[in-house]
PDB file of C-alpha atoms in Angstrom:
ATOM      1  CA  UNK O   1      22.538 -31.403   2.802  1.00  0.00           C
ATOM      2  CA  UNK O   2      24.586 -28.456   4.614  1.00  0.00           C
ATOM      3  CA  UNK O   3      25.347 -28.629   7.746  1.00  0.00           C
ATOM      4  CA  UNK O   4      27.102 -26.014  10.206  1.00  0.00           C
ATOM      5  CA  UNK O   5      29.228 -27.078  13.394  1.00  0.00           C
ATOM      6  CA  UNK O   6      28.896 -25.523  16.005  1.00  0.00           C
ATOM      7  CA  UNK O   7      30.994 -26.637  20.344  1.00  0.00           C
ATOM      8  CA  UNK O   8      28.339 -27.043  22.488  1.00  0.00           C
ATOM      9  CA  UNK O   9      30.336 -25.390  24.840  1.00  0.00           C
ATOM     10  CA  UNK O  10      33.109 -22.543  25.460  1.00  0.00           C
ATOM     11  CA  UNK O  11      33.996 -21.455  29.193  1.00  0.00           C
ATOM     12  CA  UNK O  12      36.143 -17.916  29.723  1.00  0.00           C
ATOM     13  CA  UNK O  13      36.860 -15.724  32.985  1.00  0.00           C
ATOM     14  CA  UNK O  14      36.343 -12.422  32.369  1.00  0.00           C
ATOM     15  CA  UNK O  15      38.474 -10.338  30.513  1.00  0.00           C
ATOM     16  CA  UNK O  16      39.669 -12.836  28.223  1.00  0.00           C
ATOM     17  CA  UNK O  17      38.878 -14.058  25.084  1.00  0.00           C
ATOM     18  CA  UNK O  18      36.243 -16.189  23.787  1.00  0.00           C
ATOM     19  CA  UNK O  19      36.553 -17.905  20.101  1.00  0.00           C
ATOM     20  CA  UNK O  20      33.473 -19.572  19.230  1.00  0.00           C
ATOM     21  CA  UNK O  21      33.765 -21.653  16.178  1.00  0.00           C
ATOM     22  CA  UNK O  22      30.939 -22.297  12.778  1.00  0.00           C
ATOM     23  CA  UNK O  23      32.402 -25.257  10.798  1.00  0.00           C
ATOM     24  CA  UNK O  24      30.778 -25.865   7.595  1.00  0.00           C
ATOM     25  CA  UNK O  25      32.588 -27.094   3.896  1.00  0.00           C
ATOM     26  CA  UNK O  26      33.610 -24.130   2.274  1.00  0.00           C
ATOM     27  CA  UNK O  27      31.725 -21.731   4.259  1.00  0.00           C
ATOM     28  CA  UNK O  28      33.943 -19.200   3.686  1.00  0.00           C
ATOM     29  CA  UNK O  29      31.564 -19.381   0.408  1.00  0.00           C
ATOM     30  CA  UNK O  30      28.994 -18.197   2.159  1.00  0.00           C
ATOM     31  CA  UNK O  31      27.743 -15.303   4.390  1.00  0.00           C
ATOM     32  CA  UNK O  32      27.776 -16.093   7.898  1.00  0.00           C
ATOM     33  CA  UNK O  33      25.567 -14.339  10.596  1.00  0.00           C
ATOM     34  CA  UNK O  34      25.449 -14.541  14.682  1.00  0.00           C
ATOM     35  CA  UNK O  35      22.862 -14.358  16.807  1.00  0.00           C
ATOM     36  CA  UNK O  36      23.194 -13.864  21.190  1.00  0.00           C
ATOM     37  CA  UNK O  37      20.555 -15.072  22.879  1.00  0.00           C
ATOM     38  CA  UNK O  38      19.936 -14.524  26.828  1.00  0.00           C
ATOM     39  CA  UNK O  39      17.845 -16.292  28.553  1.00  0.00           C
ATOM     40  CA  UNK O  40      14.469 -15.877  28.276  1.00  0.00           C
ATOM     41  CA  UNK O  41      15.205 -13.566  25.597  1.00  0.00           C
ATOM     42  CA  UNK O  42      14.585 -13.622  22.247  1.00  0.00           C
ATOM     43  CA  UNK O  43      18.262 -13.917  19.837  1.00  0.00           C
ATOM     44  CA  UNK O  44      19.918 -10.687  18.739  1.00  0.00           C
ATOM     45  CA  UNK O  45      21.633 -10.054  15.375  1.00  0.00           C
ATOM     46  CA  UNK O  46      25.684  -9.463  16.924  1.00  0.00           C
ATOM     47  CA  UNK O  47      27.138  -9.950  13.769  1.00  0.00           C
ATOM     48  CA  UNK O  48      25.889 -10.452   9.973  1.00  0.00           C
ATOM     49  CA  UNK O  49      28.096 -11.013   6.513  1.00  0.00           C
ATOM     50  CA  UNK O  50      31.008 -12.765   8.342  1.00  0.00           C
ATOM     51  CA  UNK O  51      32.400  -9.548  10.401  1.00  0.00           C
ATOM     52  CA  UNK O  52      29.947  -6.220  10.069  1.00  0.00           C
ATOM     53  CA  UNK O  53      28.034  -5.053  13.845  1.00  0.00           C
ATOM     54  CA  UNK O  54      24.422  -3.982  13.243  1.00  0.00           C
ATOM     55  CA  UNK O  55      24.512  -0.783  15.672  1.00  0.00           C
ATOM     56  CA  UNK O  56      24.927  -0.740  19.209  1.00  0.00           C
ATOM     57  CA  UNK O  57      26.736  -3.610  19.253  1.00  0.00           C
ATOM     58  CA  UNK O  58      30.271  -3.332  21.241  1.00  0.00           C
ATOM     59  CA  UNK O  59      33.326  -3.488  18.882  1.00  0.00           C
ATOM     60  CA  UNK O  60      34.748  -6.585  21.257  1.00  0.00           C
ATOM     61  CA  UNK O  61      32.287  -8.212  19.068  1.00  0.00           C
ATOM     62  CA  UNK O  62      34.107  -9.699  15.908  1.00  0.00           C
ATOM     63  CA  UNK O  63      33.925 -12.091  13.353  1.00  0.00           C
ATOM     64  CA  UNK O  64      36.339 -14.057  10.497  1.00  0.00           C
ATOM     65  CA  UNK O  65      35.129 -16.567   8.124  1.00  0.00           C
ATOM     66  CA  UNK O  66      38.255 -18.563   5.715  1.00  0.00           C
ATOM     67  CA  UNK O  67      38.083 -21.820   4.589  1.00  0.00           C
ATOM     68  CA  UNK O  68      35.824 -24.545   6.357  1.00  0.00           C
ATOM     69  CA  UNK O  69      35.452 -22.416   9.979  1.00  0.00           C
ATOM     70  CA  UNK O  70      33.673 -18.937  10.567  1.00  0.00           C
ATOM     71  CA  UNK O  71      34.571 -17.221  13.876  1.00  0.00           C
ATOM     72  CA  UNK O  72      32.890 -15.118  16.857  1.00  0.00           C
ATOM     73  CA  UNK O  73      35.822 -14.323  18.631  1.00  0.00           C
ATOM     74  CA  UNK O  74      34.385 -11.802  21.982  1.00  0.00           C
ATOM     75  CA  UNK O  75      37.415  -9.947  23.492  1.00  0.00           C
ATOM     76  CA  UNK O  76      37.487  -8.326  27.216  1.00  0.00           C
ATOM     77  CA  UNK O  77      34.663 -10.665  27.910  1.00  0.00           C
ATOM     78  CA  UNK O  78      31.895  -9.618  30.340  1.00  0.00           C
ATOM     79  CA  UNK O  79      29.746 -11.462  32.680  1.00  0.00           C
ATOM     80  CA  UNK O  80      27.381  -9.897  30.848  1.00  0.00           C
ATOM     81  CA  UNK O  81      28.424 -11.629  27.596  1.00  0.00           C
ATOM     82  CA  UNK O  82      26.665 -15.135  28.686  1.00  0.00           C
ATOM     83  CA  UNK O  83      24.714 -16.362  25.913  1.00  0.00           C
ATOM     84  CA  UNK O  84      23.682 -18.874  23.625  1.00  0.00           C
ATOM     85  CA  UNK O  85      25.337 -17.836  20.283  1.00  0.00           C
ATOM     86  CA  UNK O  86      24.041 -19.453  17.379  1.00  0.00           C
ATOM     87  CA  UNK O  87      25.735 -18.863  13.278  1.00  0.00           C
ATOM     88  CA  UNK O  88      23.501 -18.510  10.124  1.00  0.00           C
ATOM     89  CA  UNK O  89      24.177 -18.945   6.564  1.00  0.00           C
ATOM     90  CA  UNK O  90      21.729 -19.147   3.364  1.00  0.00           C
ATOM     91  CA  UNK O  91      22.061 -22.784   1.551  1.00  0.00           C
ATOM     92  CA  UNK O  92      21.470 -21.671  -1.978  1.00  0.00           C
ATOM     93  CA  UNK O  93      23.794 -24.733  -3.738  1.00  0.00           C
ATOM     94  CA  UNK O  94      20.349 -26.620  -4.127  1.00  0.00           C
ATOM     95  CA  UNK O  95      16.901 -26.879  -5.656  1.00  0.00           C
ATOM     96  CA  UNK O  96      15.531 -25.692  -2.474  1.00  0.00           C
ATOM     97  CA  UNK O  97      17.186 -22.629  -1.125  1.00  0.00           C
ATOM     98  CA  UNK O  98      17.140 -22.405   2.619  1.00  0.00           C
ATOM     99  CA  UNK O  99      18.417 -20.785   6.067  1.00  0.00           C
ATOM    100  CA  UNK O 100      20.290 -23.585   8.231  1.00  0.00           C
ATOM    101  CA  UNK O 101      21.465 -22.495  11.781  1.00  0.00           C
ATOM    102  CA  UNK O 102      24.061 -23.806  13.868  1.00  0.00           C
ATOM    103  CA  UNK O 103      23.197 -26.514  16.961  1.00  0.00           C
ATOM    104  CA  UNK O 104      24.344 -23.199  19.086  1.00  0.00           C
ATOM    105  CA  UNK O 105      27.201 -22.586  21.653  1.00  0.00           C
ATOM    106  CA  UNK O 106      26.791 -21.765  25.404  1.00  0.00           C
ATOM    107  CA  UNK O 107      29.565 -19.297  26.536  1.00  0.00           C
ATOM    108  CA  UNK O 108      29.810 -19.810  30.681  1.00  0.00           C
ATOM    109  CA  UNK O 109      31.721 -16.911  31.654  1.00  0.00           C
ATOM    110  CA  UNK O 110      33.739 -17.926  34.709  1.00  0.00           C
TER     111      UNK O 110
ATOM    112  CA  UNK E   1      12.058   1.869  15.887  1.00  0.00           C
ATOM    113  CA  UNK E   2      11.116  -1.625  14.404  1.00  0.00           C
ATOM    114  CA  UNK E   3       8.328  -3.873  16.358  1.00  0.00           C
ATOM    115  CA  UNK E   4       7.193  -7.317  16.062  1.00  0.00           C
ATOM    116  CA  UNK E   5       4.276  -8.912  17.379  1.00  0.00           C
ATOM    117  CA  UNK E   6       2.897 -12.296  17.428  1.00  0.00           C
ATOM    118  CA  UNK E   7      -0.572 -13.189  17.870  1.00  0.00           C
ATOM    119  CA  UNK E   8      -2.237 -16.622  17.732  1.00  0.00           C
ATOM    120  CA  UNK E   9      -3.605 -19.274  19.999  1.00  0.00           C
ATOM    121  CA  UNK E  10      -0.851 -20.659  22.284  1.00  0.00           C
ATOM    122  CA  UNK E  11      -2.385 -24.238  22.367  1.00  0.00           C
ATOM    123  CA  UNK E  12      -2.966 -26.461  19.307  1.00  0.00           C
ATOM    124  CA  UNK E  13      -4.705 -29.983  19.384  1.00  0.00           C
ATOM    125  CA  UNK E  14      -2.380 -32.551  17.307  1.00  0.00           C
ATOM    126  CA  UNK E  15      -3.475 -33.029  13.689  1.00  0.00           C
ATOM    127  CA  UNK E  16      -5.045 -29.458  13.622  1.00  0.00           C
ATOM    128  CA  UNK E  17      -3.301 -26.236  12.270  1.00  0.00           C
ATOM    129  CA  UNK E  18      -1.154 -23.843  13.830  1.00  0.00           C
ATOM    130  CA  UNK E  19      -2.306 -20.364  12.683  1.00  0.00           C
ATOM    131  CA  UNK E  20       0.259 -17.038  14.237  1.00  0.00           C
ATOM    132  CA  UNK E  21       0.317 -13.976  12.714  1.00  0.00           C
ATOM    133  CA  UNK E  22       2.984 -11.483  13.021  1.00  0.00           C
ATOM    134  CA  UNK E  23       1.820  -7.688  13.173  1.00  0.00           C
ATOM    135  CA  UNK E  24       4.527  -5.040  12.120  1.00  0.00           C
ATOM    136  CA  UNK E  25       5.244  -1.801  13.197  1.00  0.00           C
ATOM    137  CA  UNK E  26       7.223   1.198  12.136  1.00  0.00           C
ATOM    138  CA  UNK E  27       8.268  -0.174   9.460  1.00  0.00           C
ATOM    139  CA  UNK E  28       6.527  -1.841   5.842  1.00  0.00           C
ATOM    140  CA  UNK E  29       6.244  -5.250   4.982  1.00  0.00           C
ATOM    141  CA  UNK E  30       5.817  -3.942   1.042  1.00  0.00           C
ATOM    142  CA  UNK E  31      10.096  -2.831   1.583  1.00  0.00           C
ATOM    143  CA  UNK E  32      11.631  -4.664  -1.124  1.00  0.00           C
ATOM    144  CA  UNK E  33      14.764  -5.352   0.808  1.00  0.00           C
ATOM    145  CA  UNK E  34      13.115  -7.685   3.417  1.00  0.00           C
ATOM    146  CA  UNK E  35      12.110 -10.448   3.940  1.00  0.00           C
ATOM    147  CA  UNK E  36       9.807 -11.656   6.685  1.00  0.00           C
ATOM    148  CA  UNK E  37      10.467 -14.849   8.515  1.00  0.00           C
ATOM    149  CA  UNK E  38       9.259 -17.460  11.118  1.00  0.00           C
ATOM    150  CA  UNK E  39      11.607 -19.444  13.134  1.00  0.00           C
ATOM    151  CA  UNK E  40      10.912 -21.581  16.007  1.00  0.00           C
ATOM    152  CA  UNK E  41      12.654 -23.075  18.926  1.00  0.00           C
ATOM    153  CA  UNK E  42      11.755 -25.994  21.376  1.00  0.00           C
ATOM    154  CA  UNK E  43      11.737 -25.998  24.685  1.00  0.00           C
ATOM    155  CA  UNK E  44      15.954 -26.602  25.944  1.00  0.00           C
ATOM    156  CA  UNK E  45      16.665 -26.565  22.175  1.00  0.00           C
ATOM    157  CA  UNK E  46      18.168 -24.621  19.366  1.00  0.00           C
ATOM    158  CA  UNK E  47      16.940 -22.640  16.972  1.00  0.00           C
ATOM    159  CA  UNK E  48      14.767 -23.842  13.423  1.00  0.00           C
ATOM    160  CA  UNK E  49      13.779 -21.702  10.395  1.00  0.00           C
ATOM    161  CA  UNK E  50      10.503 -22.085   9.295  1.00  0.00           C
ATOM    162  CA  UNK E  51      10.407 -20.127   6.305  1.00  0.00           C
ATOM    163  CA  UNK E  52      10.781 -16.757   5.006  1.00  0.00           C
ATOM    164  CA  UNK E  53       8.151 -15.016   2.622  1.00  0.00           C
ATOM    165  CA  UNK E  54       8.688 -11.790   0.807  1.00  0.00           C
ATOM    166  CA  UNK E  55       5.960  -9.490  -0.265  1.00  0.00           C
ATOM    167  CA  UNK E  56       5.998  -9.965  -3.919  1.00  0.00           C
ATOM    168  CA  UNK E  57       5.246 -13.627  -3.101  1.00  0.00           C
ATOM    169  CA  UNK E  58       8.650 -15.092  -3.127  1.00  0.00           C
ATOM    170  CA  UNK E  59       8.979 -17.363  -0.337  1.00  0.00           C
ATOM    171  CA  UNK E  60      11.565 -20.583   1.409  1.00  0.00           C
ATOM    172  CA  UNK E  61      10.517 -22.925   3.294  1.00  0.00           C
ATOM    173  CA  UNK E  62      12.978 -25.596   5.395  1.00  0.00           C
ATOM    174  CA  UNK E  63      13.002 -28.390   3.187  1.00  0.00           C
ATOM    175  CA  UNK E  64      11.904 -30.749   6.315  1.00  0.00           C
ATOM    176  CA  UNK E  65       8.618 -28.282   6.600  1.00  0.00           C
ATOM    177  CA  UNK E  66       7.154 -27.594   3.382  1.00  0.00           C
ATOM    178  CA  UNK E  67       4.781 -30.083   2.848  1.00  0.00           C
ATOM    179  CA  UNK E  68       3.036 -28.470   6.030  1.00  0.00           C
ATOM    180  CA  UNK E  69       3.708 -24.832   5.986  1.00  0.00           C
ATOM    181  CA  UNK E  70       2.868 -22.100   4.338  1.00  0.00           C
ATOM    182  CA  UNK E  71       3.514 -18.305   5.078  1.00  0.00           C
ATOM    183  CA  UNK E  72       2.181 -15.307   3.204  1.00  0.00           C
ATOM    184  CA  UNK E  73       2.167 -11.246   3.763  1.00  0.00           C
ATOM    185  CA  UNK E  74      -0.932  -9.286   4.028  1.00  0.00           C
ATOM    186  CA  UNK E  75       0.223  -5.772   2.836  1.00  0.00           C
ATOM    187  CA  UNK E  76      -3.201  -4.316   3.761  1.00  0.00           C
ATOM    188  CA  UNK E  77      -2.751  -5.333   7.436  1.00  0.00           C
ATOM    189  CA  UNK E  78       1.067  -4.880   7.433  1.00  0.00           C
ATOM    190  CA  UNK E  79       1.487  -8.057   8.366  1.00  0.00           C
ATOM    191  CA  UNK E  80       2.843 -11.899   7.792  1.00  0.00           C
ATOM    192  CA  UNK E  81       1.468 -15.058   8.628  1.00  0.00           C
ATOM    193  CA  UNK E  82       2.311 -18.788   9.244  1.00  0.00           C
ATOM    194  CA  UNK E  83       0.344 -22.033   8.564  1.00  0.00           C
ATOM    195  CA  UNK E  84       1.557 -25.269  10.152  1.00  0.00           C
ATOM    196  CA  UNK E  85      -1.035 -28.158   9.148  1.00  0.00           C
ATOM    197  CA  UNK E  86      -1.329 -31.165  10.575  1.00  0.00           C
ATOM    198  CA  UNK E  87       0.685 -30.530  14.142  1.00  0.00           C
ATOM    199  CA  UNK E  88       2.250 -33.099  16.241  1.00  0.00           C
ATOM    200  CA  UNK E  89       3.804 -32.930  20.101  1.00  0.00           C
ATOM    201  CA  UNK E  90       6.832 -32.198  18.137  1.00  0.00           C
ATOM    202  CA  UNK E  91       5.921 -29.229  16.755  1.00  0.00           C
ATOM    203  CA  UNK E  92       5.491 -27.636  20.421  1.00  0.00           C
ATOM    204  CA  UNK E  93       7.822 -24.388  20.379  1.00  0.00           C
ATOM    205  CA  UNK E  94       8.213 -21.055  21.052  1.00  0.00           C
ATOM    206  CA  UNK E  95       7.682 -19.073  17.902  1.00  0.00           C
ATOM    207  CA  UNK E  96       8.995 -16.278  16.624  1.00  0.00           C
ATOM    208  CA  UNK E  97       8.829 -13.876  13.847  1.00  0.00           C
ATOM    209  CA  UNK E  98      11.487 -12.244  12.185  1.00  0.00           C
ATOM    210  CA  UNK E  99      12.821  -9.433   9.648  1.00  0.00           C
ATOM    211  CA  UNK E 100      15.925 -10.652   6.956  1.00  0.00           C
ATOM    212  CA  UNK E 101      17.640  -8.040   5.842  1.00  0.00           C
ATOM    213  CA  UNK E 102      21.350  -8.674   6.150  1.00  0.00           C
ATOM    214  CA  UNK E 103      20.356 -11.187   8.847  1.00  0.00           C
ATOM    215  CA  UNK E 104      17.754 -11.730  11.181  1.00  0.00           C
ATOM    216  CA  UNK E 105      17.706  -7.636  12.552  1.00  0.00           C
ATOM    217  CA  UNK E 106      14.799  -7.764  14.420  1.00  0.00           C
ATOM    218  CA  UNK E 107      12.770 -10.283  16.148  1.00  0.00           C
ATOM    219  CA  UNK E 108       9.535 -10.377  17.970  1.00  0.00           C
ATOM    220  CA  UNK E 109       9.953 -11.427  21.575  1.00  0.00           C
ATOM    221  CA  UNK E 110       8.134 -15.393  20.836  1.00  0.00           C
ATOM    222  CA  UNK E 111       4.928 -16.422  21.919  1.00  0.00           C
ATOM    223  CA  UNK E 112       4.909 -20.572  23.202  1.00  0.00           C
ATOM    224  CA  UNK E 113       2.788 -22.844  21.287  1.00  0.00           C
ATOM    225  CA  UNK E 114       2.276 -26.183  22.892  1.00  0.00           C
ATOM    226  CA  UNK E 115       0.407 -28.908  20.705  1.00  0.00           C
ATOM    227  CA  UNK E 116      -1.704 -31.400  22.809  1.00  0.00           C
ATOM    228  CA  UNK E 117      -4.870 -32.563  23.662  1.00  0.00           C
TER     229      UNK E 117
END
């Protein structure tokens, strides 16, 4: 079956950049979505198709997907920008068509 | 603005069914371009999709789930439901319903289910 890799971790001081990787075969195939999620909170949609923002989200927020790796990449990173992020895609090369998320990444801002 | 709200008992003996149901607000469940969507996440853990059910009865369920789940839409309540039967320790989560449009764009804020005796 499909699976997505996600780092468990990624650490950047603010102002930087973070990268956060999805690593799945051929999942520049697919459509790729992200999710934040705070603490205690339940996930937001940051990014869906790859690289579109649902509204109100900052334009630091961007995404890439080629070959066997989709990309978050955050730029000017806040404090505020600690999260669990977590990528999406839709598994439809089977009998059983289903939504498979990524283990999830915790960005530690510094 | 969109609004999602779960309702259902937050503790479940094992071997019994999990019943939630997911109310909707400001918006239709009958809109042919969504689909409505439970996905759960243990305690410390990441997150799982349940299934996804779409109001002309089209619905996905995770391939490790089906034999045990079932979801459907009530389009005279505007609302969605999920069916877990036979629940184990394992299944202890929060829950947490969902819209799919081009993505998960909304989300309900969880509710905690905890299976044990």
């Amino acid at each position: 079956s499909y699976v997505v890799t996600q780092p468990p971790s990624v650490s950047v001081a603010p102002g930087q950049t973070a990268r956060i990787t999805c690593g799945g075969y051929n999942i520049a195939a697919k459509y790729v979505h992200w999710y934040q999620q705070k603490t205690g909170q339940a996930p937001v949609l940051v990014l869906y198709d790859d690289s579109d923002r649902p509204s109100g989200i900052p334009e630091r927020f961007y995404g890439s997907n080629s070959a066997n790796t989709a990309t978050l990449t955050i730029s000017r990173v806040e404090a505020g920008d600690e999260a669990d992020y977590f990528c999406q895609v839709w598994e439809s090369n089977t009998d059983d068509p289903h939504v498979i998320f990524g283990g999830g990444t915790k960005l530690t801002v510094l | 603005q969109l609004q999602l709200q779960e309702s259902g008992p937050g503790l479940v003996r094992p071997s019994e069914t999990l019943s939630l149901t997911c109310t909707v607000s400001r918006a239709s469940v009958s809109e042919n371009k969504h689909y409505w969507a439970w996905i759960r996440q243990p305690p410390g853990k990441g997150l799982e999709w349940i299934g996804s059910t779409h109001h002309s009865g089209t619905a996905h369920y995770n391939p490790s789930l089906k034999t045990r789940v079932s979801i459907s839409v009530d389009t005279s309540k505007n609302s969605f439901s999920l069916r877990l039967t036979s629940a184990t320790a394992t299944d202890t989560a929060v829950y947490y319903c969902a819209r799919f449009t081009r993505g998960f764009d909304s989300w309900a804020q969880g509710t905690l289910v905890t299976v044990s005796s």
